[in-house]
Short mmCIF file of C-alpha atoms in Angstrom, two decimals:
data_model
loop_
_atom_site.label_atom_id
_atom_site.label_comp_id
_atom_site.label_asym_id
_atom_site.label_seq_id
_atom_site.Cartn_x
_atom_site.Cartn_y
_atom_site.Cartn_z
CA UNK A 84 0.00 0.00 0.00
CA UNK A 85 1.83 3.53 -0.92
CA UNK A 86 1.35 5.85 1.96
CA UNK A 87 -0.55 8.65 1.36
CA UNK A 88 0.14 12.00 3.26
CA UNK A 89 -2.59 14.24 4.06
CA UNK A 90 -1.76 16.72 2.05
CA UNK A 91 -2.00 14.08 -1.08
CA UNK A 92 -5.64 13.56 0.37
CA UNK A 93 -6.43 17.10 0.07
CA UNK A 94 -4.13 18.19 -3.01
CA UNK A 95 -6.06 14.73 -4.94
CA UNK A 96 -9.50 16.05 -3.13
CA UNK A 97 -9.14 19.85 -4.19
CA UNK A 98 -8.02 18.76 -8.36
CA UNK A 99 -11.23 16.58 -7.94
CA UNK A 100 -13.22 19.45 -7.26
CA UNK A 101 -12.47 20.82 -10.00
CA UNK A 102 -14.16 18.40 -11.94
CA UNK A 103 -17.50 18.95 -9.65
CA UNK A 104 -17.57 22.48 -10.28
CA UNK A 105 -17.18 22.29 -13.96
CA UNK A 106 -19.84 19.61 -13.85
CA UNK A 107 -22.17 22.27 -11.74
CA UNK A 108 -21.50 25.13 -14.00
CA UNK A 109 -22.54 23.06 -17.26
CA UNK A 110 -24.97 21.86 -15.68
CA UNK A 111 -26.89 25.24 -14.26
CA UNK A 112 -26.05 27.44 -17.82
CA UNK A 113 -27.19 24.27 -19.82
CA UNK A 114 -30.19 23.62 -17.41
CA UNK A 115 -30.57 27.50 -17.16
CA UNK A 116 -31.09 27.73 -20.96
CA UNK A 117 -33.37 24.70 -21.72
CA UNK A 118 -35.39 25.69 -18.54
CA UNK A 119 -35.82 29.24 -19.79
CA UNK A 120 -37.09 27.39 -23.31
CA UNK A 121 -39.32 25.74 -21.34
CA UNK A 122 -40.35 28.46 -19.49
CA UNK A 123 -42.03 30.24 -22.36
CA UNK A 124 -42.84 26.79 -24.43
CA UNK A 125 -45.13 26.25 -20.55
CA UNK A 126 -46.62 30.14 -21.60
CA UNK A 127 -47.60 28.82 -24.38
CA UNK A 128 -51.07 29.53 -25.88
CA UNK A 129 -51.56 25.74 -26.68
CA UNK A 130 -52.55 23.49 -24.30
CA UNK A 131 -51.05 20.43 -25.64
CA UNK A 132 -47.54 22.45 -25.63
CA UNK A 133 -48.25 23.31 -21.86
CA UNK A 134 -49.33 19.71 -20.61
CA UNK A 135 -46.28 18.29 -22.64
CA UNK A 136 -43.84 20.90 -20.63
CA UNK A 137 -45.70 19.88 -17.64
CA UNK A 138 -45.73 16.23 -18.46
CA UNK A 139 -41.35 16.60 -18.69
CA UNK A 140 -41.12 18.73 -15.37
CA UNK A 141 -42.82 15.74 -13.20
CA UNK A 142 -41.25 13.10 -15.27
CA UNK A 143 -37.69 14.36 -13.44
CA UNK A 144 -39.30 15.96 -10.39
CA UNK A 145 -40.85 12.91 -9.82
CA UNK A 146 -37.75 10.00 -10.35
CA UNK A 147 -34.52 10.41 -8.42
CA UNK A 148 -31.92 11.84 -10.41
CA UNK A 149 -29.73 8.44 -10.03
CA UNK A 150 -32.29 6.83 -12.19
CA UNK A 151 -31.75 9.54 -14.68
CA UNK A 152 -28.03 8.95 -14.38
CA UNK A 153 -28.60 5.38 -15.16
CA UNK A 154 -30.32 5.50 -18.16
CA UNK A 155 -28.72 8.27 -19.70
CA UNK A 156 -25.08 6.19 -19.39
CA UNK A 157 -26.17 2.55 -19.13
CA UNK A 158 -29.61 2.96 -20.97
CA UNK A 159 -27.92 4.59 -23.69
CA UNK A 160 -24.97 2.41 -23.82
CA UNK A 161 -27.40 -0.57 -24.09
CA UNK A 162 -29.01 1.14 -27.38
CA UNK A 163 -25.38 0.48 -28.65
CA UNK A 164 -24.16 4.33 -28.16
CA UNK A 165 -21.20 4.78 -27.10
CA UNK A 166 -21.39 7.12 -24.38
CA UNK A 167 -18.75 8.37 -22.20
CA UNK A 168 -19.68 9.11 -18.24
CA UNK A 169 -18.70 12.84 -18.68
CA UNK A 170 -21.73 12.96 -21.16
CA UNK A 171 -23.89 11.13 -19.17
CA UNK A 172 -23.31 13.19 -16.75
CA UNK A 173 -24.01 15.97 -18.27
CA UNK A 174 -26.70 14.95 -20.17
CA UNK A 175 -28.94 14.40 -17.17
CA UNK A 176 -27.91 16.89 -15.05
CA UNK A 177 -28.62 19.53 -17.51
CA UNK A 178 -32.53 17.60 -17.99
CA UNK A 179 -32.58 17.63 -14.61
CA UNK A 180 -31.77 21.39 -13.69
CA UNK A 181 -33.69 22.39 -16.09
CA UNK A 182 -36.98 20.98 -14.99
CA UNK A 183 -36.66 22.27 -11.35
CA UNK A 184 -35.16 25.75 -12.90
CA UNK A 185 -38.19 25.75 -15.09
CA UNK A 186 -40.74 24.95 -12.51
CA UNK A 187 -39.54 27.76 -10.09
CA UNK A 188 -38.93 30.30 -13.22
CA UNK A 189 -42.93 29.35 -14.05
CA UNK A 190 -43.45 30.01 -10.63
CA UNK A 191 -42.06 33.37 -11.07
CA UNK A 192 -43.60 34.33 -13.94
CA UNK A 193 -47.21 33.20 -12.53
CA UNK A 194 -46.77 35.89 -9.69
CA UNK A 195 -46.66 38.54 -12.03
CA UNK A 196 -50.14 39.87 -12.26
CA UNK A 197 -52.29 39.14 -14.79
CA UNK A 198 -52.84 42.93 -15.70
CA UNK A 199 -49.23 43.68 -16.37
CA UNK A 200 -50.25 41.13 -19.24
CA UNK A 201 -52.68 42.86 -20.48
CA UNK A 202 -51.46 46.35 -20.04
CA UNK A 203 -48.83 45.09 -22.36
CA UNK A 204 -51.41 43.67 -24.49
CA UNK A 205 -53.24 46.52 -25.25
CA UNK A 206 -50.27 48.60 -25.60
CA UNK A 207 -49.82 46.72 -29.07
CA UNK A 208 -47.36 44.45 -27.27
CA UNK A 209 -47.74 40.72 -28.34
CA UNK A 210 -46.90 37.56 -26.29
CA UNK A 211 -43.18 37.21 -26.98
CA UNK A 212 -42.50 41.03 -26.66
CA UNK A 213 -44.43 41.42 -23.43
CA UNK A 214 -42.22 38.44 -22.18
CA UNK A 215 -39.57 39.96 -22.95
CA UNK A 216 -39.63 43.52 -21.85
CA UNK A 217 -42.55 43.56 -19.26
CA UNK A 218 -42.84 39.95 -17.50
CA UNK A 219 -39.32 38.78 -18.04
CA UNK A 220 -37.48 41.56 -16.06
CA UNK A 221 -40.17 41.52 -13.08
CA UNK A 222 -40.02 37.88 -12.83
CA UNK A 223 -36.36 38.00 -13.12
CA UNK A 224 -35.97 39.80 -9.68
CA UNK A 225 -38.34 37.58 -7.62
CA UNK A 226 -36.45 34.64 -9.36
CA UNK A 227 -33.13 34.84 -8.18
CA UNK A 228 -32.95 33.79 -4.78
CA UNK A 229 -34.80 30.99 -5.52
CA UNK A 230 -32.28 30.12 -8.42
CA UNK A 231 -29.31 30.37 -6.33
CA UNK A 232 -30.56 28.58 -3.82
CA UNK A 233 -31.37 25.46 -6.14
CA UNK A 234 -27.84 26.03 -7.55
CA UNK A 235 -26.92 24.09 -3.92
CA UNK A 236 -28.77 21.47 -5.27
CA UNK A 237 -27.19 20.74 -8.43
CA UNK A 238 -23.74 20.93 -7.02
CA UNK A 239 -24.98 18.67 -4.14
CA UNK A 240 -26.53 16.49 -7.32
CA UNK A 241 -23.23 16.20 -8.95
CA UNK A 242 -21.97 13.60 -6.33
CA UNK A 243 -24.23 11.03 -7.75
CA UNK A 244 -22.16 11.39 -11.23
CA UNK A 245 -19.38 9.11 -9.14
CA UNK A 246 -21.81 6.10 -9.13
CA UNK A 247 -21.10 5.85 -13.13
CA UNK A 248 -17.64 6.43 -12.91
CA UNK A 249 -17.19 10.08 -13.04
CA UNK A 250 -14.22 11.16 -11.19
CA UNK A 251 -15.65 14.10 -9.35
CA UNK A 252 -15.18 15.43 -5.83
CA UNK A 253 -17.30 12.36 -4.43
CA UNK A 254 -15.54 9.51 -6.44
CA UNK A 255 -11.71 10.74 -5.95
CA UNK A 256 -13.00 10.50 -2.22
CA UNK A 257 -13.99 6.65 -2.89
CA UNK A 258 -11.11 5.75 -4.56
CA UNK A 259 -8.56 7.44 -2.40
CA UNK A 260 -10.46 5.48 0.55
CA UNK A 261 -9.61 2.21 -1.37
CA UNK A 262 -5.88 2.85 -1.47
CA UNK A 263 -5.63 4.37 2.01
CA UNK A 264 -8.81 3.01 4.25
CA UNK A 265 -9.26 6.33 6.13
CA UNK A 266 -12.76 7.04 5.53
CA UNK A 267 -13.01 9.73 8.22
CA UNK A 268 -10.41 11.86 7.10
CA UNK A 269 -10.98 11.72 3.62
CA UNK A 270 -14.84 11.76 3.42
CA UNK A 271 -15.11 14.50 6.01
CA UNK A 272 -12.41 16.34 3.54
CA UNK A 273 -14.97 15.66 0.98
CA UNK A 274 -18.17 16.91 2.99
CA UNK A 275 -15.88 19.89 3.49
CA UNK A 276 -15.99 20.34 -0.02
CA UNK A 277 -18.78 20.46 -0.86
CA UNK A 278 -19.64 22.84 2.16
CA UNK A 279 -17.65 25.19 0.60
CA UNK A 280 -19.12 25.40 -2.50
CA UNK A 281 -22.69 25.55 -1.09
CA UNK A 282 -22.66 27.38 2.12
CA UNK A 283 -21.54 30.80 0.45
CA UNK A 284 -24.39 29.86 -2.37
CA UNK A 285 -26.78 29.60 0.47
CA UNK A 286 -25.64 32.50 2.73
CA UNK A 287 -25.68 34.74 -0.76
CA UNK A 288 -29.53 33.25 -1.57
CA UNK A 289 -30.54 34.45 1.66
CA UNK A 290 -28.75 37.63 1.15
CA UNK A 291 -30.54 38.15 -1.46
CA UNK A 292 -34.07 37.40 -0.58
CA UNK A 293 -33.97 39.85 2.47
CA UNK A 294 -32.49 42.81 -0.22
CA UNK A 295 -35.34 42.05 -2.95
CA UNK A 296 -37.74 41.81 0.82
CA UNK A 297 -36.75 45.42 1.84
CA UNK A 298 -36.23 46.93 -1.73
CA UNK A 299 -40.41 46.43 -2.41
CA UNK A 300 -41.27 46.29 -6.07
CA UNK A 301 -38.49 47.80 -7.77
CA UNK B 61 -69.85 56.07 -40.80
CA UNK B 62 -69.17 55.06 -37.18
CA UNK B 63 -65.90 54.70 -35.48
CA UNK B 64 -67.08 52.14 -33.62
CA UNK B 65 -69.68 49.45 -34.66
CA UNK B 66 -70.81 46.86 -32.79
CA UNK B 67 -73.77 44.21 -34.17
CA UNK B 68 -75.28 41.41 -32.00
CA UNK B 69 -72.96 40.90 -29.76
CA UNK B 70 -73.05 37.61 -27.94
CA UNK B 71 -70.53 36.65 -24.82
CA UNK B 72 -70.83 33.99 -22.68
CA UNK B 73 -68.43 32.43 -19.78
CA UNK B 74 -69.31 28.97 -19.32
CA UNK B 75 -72.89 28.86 -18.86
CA UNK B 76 -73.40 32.58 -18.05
CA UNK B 77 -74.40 34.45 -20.93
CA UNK B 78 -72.62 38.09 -20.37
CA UNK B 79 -73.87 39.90 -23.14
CA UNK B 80 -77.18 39.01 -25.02
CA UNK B 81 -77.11 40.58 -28.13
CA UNK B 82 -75.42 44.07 -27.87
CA UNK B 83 -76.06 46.56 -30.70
CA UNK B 84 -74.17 49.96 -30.41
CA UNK B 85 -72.85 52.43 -33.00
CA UNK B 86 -70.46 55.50 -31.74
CA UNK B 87 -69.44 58.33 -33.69
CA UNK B 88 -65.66 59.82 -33.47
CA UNK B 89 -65.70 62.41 -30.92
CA UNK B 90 -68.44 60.82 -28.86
CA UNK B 91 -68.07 60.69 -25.16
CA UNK B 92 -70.33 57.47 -24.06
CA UNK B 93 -70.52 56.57 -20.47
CA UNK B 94 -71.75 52.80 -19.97
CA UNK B 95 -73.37 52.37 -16.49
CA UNK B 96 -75.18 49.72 -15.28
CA UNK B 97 -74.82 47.18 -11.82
CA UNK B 98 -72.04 44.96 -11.48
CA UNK B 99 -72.88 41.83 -13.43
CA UNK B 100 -74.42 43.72 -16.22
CA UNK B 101 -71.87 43.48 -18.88
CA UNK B 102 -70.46 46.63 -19.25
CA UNK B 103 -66.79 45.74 -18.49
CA UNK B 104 -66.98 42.59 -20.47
CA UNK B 105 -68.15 44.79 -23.11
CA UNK B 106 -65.61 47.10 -22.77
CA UNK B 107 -62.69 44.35 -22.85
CA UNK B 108 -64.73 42.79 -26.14
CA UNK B 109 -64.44 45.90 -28.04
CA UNK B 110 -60.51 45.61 -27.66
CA UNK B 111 -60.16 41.52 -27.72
CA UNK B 112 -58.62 41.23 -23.93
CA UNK B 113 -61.94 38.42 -24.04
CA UNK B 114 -62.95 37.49 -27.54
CA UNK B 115 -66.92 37.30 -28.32
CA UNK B 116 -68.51 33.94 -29.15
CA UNK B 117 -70.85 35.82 -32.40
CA UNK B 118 -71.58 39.15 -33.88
CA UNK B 119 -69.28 41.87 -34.94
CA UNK B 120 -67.15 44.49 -34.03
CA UNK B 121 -66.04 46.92 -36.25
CA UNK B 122 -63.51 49.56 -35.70
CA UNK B 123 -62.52 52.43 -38.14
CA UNK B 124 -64.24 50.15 -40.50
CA UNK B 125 -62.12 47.37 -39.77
CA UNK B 126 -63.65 43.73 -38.59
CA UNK B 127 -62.18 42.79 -35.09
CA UNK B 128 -61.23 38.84 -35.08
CA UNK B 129 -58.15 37.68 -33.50
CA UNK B 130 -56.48 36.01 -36.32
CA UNK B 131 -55.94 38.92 -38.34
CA UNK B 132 -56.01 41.93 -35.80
CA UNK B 133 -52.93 41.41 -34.68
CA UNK B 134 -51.99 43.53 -30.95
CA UNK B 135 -49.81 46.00 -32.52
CA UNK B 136 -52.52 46.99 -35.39
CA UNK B 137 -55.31 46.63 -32.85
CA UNK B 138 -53.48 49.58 -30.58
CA UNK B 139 -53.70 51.91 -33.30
CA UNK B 140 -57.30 52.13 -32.98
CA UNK B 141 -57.85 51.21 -29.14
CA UNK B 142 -56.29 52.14 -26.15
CA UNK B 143 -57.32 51.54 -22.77
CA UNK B 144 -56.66 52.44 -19.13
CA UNK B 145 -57.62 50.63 -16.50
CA UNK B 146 -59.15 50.43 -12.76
CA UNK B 147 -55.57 49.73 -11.08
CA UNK B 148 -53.50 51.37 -13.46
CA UNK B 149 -51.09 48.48 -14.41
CA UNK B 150 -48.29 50.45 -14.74
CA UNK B 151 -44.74 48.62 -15.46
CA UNK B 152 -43.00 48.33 -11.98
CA UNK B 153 -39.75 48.07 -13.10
CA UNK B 154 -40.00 51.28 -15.39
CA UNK B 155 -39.88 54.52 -15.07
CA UNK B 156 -43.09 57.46 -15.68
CA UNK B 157 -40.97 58.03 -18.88
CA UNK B 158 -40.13 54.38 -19.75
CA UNK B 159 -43.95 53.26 -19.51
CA UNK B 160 -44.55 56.03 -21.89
CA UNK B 161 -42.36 55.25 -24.12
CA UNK B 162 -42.11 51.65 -24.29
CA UNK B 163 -44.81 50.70 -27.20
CA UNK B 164 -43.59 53.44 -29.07
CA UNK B 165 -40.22 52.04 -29.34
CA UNK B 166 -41.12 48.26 -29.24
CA UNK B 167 -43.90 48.32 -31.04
CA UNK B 168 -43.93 51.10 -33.63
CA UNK B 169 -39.94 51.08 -33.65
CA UNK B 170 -39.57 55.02 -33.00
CA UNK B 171 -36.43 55.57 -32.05
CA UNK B 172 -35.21 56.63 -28.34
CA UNK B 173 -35.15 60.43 -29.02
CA UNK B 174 -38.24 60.72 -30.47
CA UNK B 175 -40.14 58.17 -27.86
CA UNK B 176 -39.23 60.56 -25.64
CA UNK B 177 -39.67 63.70 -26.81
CA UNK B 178 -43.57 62.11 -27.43
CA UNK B 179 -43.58 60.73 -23.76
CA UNK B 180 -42.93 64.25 -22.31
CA UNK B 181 -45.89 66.10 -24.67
CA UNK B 182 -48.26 63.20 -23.27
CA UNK B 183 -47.15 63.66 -19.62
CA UNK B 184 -47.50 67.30 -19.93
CA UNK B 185 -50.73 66.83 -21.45
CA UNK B 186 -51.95 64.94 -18.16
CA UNK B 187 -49.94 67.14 -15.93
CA UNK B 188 -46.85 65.57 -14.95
CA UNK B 189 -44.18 66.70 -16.86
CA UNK B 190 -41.65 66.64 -14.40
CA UNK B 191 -42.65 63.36 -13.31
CA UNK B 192 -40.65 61.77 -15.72
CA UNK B 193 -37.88 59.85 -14.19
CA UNK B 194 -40.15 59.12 -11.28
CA UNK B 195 -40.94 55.57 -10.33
CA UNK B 196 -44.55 54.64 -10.30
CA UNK B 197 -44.30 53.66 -6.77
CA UNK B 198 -43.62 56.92 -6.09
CA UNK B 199 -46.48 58.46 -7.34
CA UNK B 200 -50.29 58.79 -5.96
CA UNK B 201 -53.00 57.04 -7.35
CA UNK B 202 -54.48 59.58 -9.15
CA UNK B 203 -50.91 60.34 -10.67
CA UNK B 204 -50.16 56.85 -11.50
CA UNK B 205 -53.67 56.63 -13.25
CA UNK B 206 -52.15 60.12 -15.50
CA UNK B 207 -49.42 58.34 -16.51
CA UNK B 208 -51.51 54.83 -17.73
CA UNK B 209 -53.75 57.79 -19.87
CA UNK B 210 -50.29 59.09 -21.10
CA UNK B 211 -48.78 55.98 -22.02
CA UNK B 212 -52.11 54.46 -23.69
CA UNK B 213 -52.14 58.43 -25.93
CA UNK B 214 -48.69 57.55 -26.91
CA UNK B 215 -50.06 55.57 -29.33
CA UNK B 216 -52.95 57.78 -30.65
CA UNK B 217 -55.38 55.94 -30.76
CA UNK B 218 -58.64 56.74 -32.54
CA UNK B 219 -60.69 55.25 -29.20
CA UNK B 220 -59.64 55.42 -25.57
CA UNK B 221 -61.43 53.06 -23.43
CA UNK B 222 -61.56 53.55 -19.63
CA UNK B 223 -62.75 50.76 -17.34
CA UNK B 224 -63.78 52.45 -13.65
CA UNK B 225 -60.29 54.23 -14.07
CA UNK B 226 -61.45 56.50 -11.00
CA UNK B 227 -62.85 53.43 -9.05
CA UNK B 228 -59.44 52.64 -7.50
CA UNK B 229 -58.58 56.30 -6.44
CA UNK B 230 -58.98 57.79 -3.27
CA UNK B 231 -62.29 60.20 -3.68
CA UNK B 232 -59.85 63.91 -3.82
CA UNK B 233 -57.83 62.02 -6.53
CA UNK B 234 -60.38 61.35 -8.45
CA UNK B 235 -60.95 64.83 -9.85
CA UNK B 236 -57.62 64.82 -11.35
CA UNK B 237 -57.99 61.89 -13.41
CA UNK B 238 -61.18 63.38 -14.19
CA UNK B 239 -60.30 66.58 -15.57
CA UNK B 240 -57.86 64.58 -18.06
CA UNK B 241 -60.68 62.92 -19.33
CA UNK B 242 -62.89 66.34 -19.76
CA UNK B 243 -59.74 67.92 -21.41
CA UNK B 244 -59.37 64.76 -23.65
CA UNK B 245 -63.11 65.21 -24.19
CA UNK B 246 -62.45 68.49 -25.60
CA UNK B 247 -60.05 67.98 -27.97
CA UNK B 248 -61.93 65.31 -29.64
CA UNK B 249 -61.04 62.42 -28.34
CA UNK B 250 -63.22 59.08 -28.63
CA UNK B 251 -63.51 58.48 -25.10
CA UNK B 252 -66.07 54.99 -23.80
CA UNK B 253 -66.29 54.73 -20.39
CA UNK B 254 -67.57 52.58 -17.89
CA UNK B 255 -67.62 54.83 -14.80
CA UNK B 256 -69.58 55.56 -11.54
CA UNK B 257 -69.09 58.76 -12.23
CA UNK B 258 -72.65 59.71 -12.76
CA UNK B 259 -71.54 63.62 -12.34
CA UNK B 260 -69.08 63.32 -15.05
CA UNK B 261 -71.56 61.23 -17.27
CA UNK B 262 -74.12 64.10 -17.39
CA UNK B 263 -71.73 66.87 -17.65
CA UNK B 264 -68.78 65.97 -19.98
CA UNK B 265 -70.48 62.79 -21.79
CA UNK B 266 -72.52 63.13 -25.12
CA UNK B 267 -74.32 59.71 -24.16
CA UNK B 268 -75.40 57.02 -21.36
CA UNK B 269 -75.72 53.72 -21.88
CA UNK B 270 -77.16 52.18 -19.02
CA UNK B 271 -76.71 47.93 -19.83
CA UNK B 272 -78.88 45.54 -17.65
CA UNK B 273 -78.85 41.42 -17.18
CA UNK B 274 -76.25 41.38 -21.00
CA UNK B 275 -78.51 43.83 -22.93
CA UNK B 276 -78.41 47.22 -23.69
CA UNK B 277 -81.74 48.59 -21.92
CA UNK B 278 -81.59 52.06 -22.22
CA UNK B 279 -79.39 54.61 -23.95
CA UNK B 280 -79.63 58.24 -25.11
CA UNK B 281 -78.11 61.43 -24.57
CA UNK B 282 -76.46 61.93 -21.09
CA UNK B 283 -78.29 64.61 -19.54
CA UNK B 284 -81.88 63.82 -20.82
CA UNK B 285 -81.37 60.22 -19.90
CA UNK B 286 -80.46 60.71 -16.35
CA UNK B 287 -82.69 63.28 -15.43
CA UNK B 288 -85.70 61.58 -17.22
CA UNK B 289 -84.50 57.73 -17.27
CA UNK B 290 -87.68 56.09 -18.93
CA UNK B 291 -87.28 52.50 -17.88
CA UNK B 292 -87.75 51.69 -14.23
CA UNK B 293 -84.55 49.75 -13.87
CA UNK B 294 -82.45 52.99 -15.06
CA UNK B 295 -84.73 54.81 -12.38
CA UNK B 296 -84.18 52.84 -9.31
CA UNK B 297 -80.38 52.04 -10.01
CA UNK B 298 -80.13 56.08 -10.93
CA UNK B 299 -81.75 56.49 -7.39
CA UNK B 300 -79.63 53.64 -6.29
CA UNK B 301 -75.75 55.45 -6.95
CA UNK B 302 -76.90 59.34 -6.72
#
């Protein structure tokens, strides 16, 4: 067995976390930009659109995510693709941020009242332009707390990448436990991690809850 | 030919038939106050004539122009119609001059300098000229209901239609808002109102409609209408809000 010092632990830990943030980032932007397309596809005037939007959000609200995970890298593989676990990965992270990011965005959107819409409306404004330059922007402010808190979730999400094979924060932590059977040390090193990451996510989505609580409806 | 032509008008929601069968023609220039209870149609009237709820038969005819929502788009619509509301609806996250000039740019594509050049006439026209970088949240009632008058003129439309504009406004606002509309009155503009304001009916309108249970059930010019309503439902809900 080679001996491992601690600072290998940590120096093997902290180039693993790289790997978890990049897997986080993809995942919000991608997640962020499919949600926002579904955001307006669920605005739709067409009911079959909506339902069909609807139908995708509790399809990955409603199985865990390590399902998803599975069939995007061993489902897939089975159809004869050859797909690699970085893909996976990112595959169904990216479906699954964007079906909570769409479901709180909708959220959002429904709290705007209904005669902004048809101030809009009358001003000559049609669906996509009153999105755009009267709902949007309102909806964007109550959004954001509520995005960056979720953003704790994704990165929290990305641990189950490790389970097919992605070496992330969570698996390095596995696999330097194999070699050096200190589970204590190194998976408290990898809580630590990911504690990091989230609590200044969390302290900043409080933040900025209480700023849009005081600021009132600007 | 009238501005505004309206020929058996049907509406229903669900099972409730709003309006039976509404016939009205208005000339440009005309002042028409609609009055009636709650309940009687009048607002869902109001919100036919510019498509915020589309009519199940008849026809609406603006300017000459057949209303129907597949080939009125909302950008040719507000050329004809504009329309202020009870609470305002100003844009939050704009400012006086912003709300103003927003259509004009986005919808008309005027550029910056002249949205805003157009923005301050209107705001002067209602009286707050130097209200212009304000927020709306900053503003009263009555001066947040100026700028939603000023932002719908932006457009110049042939029609303005007001829907209880004064029924959110504290009762010394409401003589603000009110004088807009008399000075708008003045200068020609097609103004259809459905209002409470029985005063402003008689004095500054040319007509009264007074709509009961979907139909139209009395109508004639303001003043002779209100001081010698003919039916007895005009007469008791006359006695009813004076």
């Amino acid at each position: 067995m080679t001996d491992f010092t601690l600072w290998d632990i940590v120096r093997n830990l902290l180039l693993a976390m790289r790997w978890t943030v990049a897997l986080s980032l993809i995942a919000f932007a991608g997640g962020g930009l499919v949600g926002l397309a579904l955001t307006v596809l669920r605005l739709s005037p067409a009911a079959w659109v909506r339902r069909l939007v609807a139908l995708y959000i509790e399809l990955f609200q409603g199985t865990p995510l390590l399902m998803q995970l599975f069939l995007a890298y061993f489902g897939v593989a089975a159809l004869g693709v050859d797909i690699s676990a970085w893909t996976a990965a990112t595959i169904a992270l990216v479906l699954f941020t964007s079906a909570f990011l769409c479901d709180i965005w909708h959220g959002c959107v429904r709290a705007i009242p209904v005669g902004q819409w048809q101030a809009a409306r009358v001003l000559g404004l049609d669906r996509l332009r009153t999105l755009r330059h009267v709902v949007l922007p309102q909806a964007l402010r109550i959004a954001i707390a509520p995005t960056v808190g979720f953003s704790v979730q994704v990165i929290k999400g990305t641990a189950l990448a490790s389970v097919i094979g992605f070496a992330e924060l969570t698996r390095t932590g596995t696999m330097l436990n194999n070699a050096t059977f200190q589970p204590f040390t190194i998976f408290a090193f990898v809580a630590l991690g990911y504690f990091l990451l989230c609590y200044p996510l969390s302290l900043y989505a409080r933040y900025l809850e209480k700023r849009l609580n005081v600021a009132g409806s600007r | 030919m009238s501005l505004v032509r309206v020929d058996a008008l049907h509406k229903s929601f669900g099972n409730n038939e709003v309006l039976k069968g509404i016939d009205l023609s208005i000339e440009a220039g005309e002042v028409v106050s609609i009055i009636g209870r709650s309940g009687s149609g009048k607002s869902t009237l109001l919100r036919c004539l510019n498509q915020l709820e589309s009519h199940d038969s008849g026809v609406i005819e603006i300017n000459g122009r057949t209303l129907d929502a597949t080939t009125m788009t909302p950008a040719r619509l507000s050329e004809e119609v504009g329309m202020v509301f009870q609470n305002f609806n100003l844009f939050p996250h704009k400012t006086v001059g912003e709300n103003v000039m927003l259509a004009p740019m986005v919808v008309r594509g005027e550029r910056e300098r002249d949205a805003a050049r157009r923005a301050r006439k209107e705001l002067e026209r209602v009286g707050l000229a130097e209200k212009f970088d304000a927020w709306p949240e900053q503003l009263s009632g009555g001066q947040q209901q100026r700028v939603a008058i000023a932002r719908a003129l932006a457009l110049s439309p042939r029609v303005l239609l007001c829907d209880e504009i004064t029924s959110a406004l504290d009762p010394e606002l409401v003589g603000d808002v009110l004088r807009v509309l008399e000075q708008l009155a003045s200068e020609g503009m097609t103004l259809i109102l459905v209002t409470h304001e029985m005063g402003f009916a008689r004095d500054v309108g040319n007509r009264v409609v007074f709509m009961h249970q979907g139909r139209i059930h009395e109508q004639g010019d303001a003043k002779t209408l209100l001081s010698e309503p003919q039916t007895p439902e005009l007469q008791q809900f006359i006695s009813a809000v004076l």
